[in-house]
Amino acid sequence: MEHKRITLFAGHYGSGKTNIAVNYALHLKESYEKVNIADLDIVNPYFRTKDSEAFLESRGIHLISSEYANSNVDVPALPAEAYAIIDDESIRAVIDVGGDDRGALALGRYAPSILRQNDYEMLLVINKFRPLTPDCASTVAVMHKIETAAGMKFTGIINNSNLGDETSADDIIGSVAYAQAISEASSLPIKMTTVKEDLYESVKDKVPDCFPIRLYVKQSWAKAITE
Amino acid sequence: MAEKVLMKGNEALAEAAIMAGCRHYFGYPITPQTEIAAYMAKRMPLIGGTFLQAESEIAAINMVYGAAAAGKRAMTSSSSPGIALKSEGISYLAGSDLPALIINVQRGGPGLGGIQPSQSDYFQATKSAGHGDFRLIVLAPASVQEMVDLTFKGFDLADKYRMPTMLLSDGTMGQMMEPVSLDMGEVKEYDKSSWAACGTKCEREHNVVNSLFIQPDELEKYNFERYERYAQIEANEVMYDEYRMDDAEICIVAYGVAARVSQNAIDKARENGIKVGMIRPITLWPFPKAVLNAAADKVKSFVCVELSMGQMIEDIELAIRCKKPVLLCNRTGGMIPTTADVLSKIEEANNIGGDK
């Protein structure tokens, strides 16, 4: 897919925006020198892009996040540095927006500048295995709420349907119809369907625009530990 | 809903409560459990239930008291300092023999502490949830699926024994996402007509819900009766999980997130030839004393892994009558032990002789 200067990932709470944003930033880094990723999540107290900061910086990707992320300061603060990626046109920017309309509200602050430059892609991340967005109608309802809160319209869809560790190839293949229904209802194109790297080979011929992703958050309490 | 869905622990817990028949939720926001209230706020109006954000934690627990007294399945949730505020109401629930489910998604303490995960409310949950002679059934989930299963179970136990039950979770369990099945079977209905204050329709005597007794001998009688019920619970409701204990020479005891880290450490230690297993309490009260005491006759040492300065370790030492040494592997203040932390404590325990 073509790369706009700013790519925003928004969607229902828990749809997988943060991990996709990290994967996408790494993907961009293959083609561009200056890639920044900004964490605008004002909803989640844990499991933030901040968890991947050292890793991202080691790959030459600068992370912009609230200085309070992952600390004990429980305030929904936005990083001042976020303006830099809006204004500096030499940067390829990935923006990880907080979940639902509540999270997307923070985007409203930056929307006028992004719209004025008109070189962005705003992608709706969807997951049919989330219980409050299991079908087209519920997902499109969330989509409209986010657009209203953000003051921006989506330009495409990322089908990130997954069941975490237990995702099977059939789960992904079966999610395509769900994504297509949302695409038709919203008139937005499906930009990609994400798939865990280990399932990529088994689904790539059956799912259009497959994008292999890796889960970058590794915790000591996770079921399987990869050191 | 037999098919699995991907849920955050707090959301899954809230949905499980709804499926268990809870239609009365009263809460007050505090990280890291706020998703429970947010989920209830979205769902309850759609199913004819009540979501109410109270003016304080104290108000919320007393609203639970009111709904429970009327015979309804009621729930409140909070995190550590908020639970402390609820403690008076919890004692009143116990003193009035009212069933209710109280959720604690623990964060670091003491004081305002921090928002990161912790297990430092073990004493509070198991020994001092409020004033007076009483117990709470305390359930400790170690996965999002158990957040669901134990919420369902918690309502059932509360009704069965007419007492408040606590689900003692932590920030990690509340915030992590895992696939879950919400297929929990039928909700067992309990007859509450002999005590619930839900309207006489002028057809019966009033039911009175109360924890005040004018005569001390009457209060003592109720306390004795209540402890007979507690003895039944200790005999019948202990839950725990065993992991690789068959030939274990070292026994890890851990619950919740600490058990998950420990399980990974056990697998690694086994690769290095150390025979280590785990007994994971699922009920923290009643505590799995008998199985630990039996294990003490087989293993040479215990390792208690917890996110506190060492609280459950006292119950382990009591349960095993101090027959074997118990080492502590801990982090606190919102930090989680790493696999390496646990592994090095296992190695230390392995170097202890079995003669004590």
PDB file of N, CA and C in Angstrom, chain B residues 34 49 116-117 129 207 238 289 316 319 331:
ATOM      1  N   THR B  34     -11.329   0.630  36.460  1.00  0.00           N
ATOM      2  CA  THR B  34     -12.387   1.495  35.943  1.00  0.00           C
ATOM      3  C   THR B  34     -13.150   0.885  34.766  1.00  0.00           C
ATOM      4  N   GLY B  49     -30.901  -3.276  33.778  1.00  0.00           N
ATOM      5  CA  GLY B  49     -30.199  -3.293  35.057  1.00  0.00           C
ATOM      6  C   GLY B  49     -29.912  -1.894  35.566  1.00  0.00           C
ATOM      7  N   GLN B 116       0.009   0.706  39.458  1.00  0.00           N
ATOM      8  CA  GLN B 116       0.534  -0.529  38.872  1.00  0.00           C
ATOM      9  C   GLN B 116       0.152  -1.740  39.748  1.00  0.00           C
ATOM     10  N   PRO B 117       0.214  -2.963  39.176  1.00  0.00           N
ATOM     11  CA  PRO B 117      -0.360  -4.136  39.865  1.00  0.00           C
ATOM     12  C   PRO B 117       0.356  -4.518  41.157  1.00  0.00           C
ATOM     13  N   ALA B 129     -10.951  -7.429  56.409  1.00  0.00           N
ATOM     14  CA  ALA B 129     -11.761  -6.688  55.439  1.00  0.00           C
ATOM     15  C   ALA B 129     -12.711  -5.721  56.134  1.00  0.00           C
ATOM     16  N   ASN B 207     -39.535  -9.265  57.092  1.00  0.00           N
ATOM     17  CA  ASN B 207     -38.156  -9.741  57.229  1.00  0.00           C
ATOM     18  C   ASN B 207     -37.305  -8.532  57.621  1.00  0.00           C
ATOM     19  N   VAL B 238     -12.672 -25.376  49.508  1.00  0.00           N
ATOM     20  CA  VAL B 238     -11.270 -25.059  49.173  1.00  0.00           C
ATOM     21  C   VAL B 238     -11.011 -25.362  47.697  1.00  0.00           C
ATOM     22  N   LYS B 289      -5.041 -25.407  53.268  1.00  0.00           N
ATOM     23  CA  LYS B 289      -4.093 -25.822  54.318  1.00  0.00           C
ATOM     24  C   LYS B 289      -3.707 -27.289  54.198  1.00  0.00           C
ATOM     25  N   ILE B 316       1.149 -19.847  54.746  1.00  0.00           N
ATOM     26  CA  ILE B 316       1.836 -21.070  54.323  1.00  0.00           C
ATOM     27  C   ILE B 316       2.551 -21.683  55.523  1.00  0.00           C
ATOM     28  N   ALA B 319       0.076 -23.226  57.746  1.00  0.00           N
ATOM     29  CA  ALA B 319      -0.535 -24.425  57.164  1.00  0.00           C
ATOM     30  C   ALA B 319       0.394 -25.622  57.264  1.00  0.00           C
ATOM     31  N   ARG B 331       8.269  -8.908  44.783  1.00  0.00           N
ATOM     32  CA  ARG B 331       8.449  -7.532  44.349  1.00  0.00           C
ATOM     33  C   ARG B 331       7.242  -6.776  44.891  1.00  0.00           C
TER      34      ARG B 331
END
